mmCIF file of C-alpha atoms in Angstrom:
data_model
loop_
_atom_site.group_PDB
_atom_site.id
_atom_site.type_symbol
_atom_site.label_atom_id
_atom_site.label_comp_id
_atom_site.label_asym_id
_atom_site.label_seq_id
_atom_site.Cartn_x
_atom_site.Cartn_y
_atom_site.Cartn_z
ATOM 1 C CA UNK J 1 54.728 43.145 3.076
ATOM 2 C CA UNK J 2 51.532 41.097 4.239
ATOM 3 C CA UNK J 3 49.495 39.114 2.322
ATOM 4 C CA UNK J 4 46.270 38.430 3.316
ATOM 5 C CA UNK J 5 44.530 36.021 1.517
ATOM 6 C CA UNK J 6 40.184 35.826 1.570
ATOM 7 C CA UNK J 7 38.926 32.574 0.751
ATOM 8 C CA UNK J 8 34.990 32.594 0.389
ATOM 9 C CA UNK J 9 33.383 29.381 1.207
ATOM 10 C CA UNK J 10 29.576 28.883 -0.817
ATOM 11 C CA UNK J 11 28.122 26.488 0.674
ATOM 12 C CA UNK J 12 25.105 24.594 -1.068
ATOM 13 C CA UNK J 13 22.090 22.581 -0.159
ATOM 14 C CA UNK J 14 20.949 19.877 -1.611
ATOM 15 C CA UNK J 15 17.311 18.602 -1.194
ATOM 16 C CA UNK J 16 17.120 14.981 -1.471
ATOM 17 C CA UNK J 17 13.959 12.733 -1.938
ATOM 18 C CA UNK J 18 13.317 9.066 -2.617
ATOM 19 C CA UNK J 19 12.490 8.441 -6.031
ATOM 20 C CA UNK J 20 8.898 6.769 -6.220
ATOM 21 C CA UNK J 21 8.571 4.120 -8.930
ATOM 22 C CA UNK J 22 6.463 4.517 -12.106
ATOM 23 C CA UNK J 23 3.884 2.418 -10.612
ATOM 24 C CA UNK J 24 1.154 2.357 -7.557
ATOM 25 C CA UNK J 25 0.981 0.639 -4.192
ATOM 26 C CA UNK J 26 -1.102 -0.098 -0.862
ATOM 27 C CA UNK J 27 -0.319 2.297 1.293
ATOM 28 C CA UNK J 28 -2.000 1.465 4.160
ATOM 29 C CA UNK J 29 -4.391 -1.323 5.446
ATOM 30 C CA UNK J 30 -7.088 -1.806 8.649
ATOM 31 C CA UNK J 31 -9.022 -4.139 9.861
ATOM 32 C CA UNK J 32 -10.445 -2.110 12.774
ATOM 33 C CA UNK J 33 -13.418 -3.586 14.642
ATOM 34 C CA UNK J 34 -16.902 -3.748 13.348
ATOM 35 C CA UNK J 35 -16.995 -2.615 9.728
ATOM 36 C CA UNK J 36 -14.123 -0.007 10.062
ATOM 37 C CA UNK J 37 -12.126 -1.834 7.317
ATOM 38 C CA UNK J 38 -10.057 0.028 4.298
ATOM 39 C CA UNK J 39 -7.031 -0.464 1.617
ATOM 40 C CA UNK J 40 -5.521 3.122 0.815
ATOM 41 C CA UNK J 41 -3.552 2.939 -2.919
ATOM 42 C CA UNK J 42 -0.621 5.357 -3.254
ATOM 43 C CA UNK J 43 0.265 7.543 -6.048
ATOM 44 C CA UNK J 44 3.532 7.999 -5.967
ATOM 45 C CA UNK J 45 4.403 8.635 -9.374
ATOM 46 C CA UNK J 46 5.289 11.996 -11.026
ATOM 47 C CA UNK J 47 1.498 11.438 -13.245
ATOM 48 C CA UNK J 48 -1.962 11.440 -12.378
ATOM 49 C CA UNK J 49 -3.500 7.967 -12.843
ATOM 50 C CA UNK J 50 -6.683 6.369 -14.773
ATOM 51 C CA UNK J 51 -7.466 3.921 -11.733
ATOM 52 C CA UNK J 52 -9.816 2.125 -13.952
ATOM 53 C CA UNK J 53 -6.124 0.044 -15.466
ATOM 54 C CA UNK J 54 -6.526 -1.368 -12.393
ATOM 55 C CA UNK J 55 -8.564 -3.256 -9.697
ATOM 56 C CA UNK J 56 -8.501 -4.883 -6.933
ATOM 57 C CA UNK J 57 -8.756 -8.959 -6.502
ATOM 58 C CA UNK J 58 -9.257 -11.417 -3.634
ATOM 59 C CA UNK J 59 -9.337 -14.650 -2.219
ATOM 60 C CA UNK J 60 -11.585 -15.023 0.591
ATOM 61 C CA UNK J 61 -10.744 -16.580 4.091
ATOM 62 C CA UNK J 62 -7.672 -17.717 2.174
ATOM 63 C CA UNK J 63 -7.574 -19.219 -1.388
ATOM 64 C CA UNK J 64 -9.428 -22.232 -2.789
ATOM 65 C CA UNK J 65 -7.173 -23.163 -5.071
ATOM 66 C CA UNK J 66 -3.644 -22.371 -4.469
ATOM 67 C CA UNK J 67 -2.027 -19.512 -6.569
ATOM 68 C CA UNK J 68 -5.852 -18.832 -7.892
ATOM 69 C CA UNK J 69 -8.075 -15.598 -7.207
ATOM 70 C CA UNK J 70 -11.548 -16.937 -5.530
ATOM 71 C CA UNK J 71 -12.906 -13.547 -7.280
ATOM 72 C CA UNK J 72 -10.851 -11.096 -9.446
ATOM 73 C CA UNK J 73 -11.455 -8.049 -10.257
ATOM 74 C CA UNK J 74 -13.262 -7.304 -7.035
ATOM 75 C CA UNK J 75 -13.278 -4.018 -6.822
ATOM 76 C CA UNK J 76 -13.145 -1.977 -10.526
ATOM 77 C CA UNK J 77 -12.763 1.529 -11.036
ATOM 78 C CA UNK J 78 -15.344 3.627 -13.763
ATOM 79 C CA UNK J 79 -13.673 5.320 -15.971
ATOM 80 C CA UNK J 80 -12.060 8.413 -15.353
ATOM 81 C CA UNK J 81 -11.674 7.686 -11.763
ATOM 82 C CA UNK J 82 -8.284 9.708 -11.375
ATOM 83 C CA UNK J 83 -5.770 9.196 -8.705
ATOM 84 C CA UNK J 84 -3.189 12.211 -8.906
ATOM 85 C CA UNK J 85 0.231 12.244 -8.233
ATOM 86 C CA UNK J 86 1.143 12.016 -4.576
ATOM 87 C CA UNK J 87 -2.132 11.653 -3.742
ATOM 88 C CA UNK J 88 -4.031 8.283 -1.996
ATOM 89 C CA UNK J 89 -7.460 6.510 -2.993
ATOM 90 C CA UNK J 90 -9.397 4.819 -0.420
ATOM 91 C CA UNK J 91 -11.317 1.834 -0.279
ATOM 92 C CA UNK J 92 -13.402 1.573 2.487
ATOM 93 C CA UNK J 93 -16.612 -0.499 4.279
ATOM 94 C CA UNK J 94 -20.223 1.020 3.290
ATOM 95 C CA UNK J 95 -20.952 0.894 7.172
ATOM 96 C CA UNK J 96 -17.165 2.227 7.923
ATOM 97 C CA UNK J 97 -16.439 5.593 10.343
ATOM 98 C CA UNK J 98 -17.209 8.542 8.016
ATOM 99 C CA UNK J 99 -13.731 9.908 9.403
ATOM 100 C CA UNK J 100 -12.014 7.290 7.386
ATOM 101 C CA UNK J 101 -12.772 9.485 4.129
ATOM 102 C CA UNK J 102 -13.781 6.283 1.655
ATOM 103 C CA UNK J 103 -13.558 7.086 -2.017
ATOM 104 C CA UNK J 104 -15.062 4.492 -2.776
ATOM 105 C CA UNK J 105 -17.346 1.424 -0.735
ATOM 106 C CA UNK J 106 -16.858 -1.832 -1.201
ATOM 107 C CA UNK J 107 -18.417 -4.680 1.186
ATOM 108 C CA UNK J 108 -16.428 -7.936 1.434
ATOM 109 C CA UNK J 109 -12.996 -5.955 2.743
ATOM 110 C CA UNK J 110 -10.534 -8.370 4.681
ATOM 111 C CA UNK J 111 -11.401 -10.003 8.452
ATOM 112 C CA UNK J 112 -7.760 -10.214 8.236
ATOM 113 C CA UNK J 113 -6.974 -13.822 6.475
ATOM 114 C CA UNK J 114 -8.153 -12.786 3.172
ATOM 115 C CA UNK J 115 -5.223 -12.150 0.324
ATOM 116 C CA UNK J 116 -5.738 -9.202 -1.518
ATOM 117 C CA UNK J 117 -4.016 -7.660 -4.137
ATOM 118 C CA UNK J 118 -3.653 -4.645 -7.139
ATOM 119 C CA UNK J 119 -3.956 -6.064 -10.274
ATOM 120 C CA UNK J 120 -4.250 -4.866 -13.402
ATOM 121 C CA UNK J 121 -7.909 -5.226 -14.705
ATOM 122 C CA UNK J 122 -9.055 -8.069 -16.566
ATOM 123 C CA UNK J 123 -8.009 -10.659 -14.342
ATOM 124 C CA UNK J 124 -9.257 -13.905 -14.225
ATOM 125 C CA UNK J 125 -8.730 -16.532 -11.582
ATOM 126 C CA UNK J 126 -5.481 -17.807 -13.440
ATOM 127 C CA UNK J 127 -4.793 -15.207 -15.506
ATOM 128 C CA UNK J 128 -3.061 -11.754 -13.860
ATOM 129 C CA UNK J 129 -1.044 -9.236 -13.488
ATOM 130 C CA UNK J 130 -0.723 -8.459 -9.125
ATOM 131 C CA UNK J 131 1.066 -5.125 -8.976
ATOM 132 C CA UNK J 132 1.119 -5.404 -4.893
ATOM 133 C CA UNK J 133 -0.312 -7.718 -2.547
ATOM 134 C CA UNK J 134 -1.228 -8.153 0.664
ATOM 135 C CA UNK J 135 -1.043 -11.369 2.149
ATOM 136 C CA UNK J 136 -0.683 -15.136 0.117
ATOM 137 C CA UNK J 137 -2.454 -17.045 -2.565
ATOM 138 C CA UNK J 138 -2.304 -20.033 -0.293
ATOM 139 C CA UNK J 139 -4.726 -21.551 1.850
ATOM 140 C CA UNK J 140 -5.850 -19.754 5.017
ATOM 141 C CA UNK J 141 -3.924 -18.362 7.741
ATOM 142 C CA UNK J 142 -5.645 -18.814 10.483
ATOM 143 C CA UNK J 143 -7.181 -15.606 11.591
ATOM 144 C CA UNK J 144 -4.411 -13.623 9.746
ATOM 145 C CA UNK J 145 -0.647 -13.246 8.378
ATOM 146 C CA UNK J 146 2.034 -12.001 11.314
ATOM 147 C CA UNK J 147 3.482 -8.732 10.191
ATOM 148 C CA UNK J 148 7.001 -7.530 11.531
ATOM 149 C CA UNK J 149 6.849 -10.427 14.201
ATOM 150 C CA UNK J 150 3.260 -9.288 15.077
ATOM 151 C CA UNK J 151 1.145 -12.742 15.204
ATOM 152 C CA UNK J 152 -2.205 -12.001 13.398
ATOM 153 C CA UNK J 153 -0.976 -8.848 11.984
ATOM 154 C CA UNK J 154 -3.513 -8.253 9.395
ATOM 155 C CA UNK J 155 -6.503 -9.442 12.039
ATOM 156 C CA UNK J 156 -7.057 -6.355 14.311
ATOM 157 C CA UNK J 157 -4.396 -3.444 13.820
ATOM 158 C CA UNK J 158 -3.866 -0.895 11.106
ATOM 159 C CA UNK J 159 -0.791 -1.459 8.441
ATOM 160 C CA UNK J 160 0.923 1.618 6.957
ATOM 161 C CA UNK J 161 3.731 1.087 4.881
ATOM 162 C CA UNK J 162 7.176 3.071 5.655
ATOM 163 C CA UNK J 163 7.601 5.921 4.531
ATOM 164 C CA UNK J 164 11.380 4.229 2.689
ATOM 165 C CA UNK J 165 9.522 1.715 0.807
ATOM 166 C CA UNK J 166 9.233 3.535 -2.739
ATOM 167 C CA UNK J 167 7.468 0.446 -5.043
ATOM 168 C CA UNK J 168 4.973 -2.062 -4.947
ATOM 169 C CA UNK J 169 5.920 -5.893 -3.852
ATOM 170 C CA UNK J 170 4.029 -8.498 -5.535
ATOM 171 C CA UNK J 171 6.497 -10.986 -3.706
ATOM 172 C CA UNK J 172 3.535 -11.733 -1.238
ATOM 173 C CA UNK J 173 4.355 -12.558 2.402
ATOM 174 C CA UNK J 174 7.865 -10.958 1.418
ATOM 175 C CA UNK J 175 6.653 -7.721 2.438
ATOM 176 C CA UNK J 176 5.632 -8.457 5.990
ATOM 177 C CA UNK J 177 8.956 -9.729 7.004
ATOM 178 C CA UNK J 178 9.236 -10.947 10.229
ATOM 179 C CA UNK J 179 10.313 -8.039 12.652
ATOM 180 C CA UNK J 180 9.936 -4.584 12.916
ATOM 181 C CA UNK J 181 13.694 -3.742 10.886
ATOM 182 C CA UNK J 182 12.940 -6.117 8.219
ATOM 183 C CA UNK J 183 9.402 -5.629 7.283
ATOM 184 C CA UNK J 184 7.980 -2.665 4.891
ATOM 185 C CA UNK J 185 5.175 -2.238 7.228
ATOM 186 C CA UNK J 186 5.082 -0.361 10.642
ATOM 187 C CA UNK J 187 1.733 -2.562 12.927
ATOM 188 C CA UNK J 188 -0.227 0.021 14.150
ATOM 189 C CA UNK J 189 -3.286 -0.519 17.025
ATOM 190 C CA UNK J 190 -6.898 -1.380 15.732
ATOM 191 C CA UNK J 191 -8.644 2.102 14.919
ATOM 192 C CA UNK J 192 -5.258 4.043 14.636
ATOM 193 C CA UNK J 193 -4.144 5.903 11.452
ATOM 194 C CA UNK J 194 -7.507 7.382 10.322
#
């Protein structure tokens, strides 16, 4: 007598995704030439977000005083002003390409050596909270920070983060790194990633 023995194989998939931290971040950054200047903040959180917790702070052509904000709270959000999950909120030049979809102006974006960071509003020069940042509370660069072994990074080119990086770094310069593996930014030409 024969045996034959059926052996049914399921076979499952299994969608994977990185988890995104309960928190926001820049997701991308230009200093494109004229006015064409923005800072995109990423939702990736599984909540919509009151963006007026937060703002945005700066130092101008580096920082006056060392480990000081030249002018926090920069850029404040009204009330109500809702980010939603997954989604991005853009900061851009009044005078800026239309195609760069602002949702909201402000003037005195980065030439590229200014630090800028998220905060959490309130803050005062010495007194903060930076949830990301973008740059260093030092004195200034030069005409800007080198980015993944890009001299002048922020000065002329578009940042985006990659798409592995899952939460905010308020280590400052840590984030650039200094080549294209170790940094959590990918330098992208001036007027690219609109």
């Amino acid at each position: 007598m024969k045996y034959f023995y059926l052996f049914i194989f399921t076979f499952f998939t299994i969608n994977f995704s990185y988890g995104q931290v309960t928190e926001l971040y820049i997701s991308k950054f230009a200093e494109g030439s004229s006015n064409n200047k923005f800072l995109e903040i990423y939702n990736g959180t599984d909540q919509d977000i009151d963006l007026s917790q937060y703002s945005i702070s700066t130092c101008s052509n580096g920082c006056d005083v060392t480990g000081e904000f030249d002018y926090p709270d920069s850029v404040v959000f009204e009330a109500g002003t809702i980010i939603s999950s997954g989604d991005v909120y853009v900061i851009a030049h009044g005078s800026a390409d239309p195609s760069i979809n602002a949702d909201q102006t402000f003037t005195y974006l980065s030439n590229g050596d200014d630090f800028m960071a998220l905060t959490l509003s309130g803050a005062t020069s010495t007194s903060y909270t930076i949830i990301d940042a973008l740059g260093d509370m030092g004195p200034d660069p030069g005409s800007g920070w080198s980015v993944a072994g890009v001299d002048n990074g922020t000065q002329n080119h578009t940042l985006t983060r990659k798409s592995t990086v899952c939460e905010p770094n308020a280590g400052l310069l840590s984030s650039f790194g200094t080549s294209a593996v170790d940094s959590e930014w990918v330098v992208g030409d001036i007027n690219s990633g609109w």
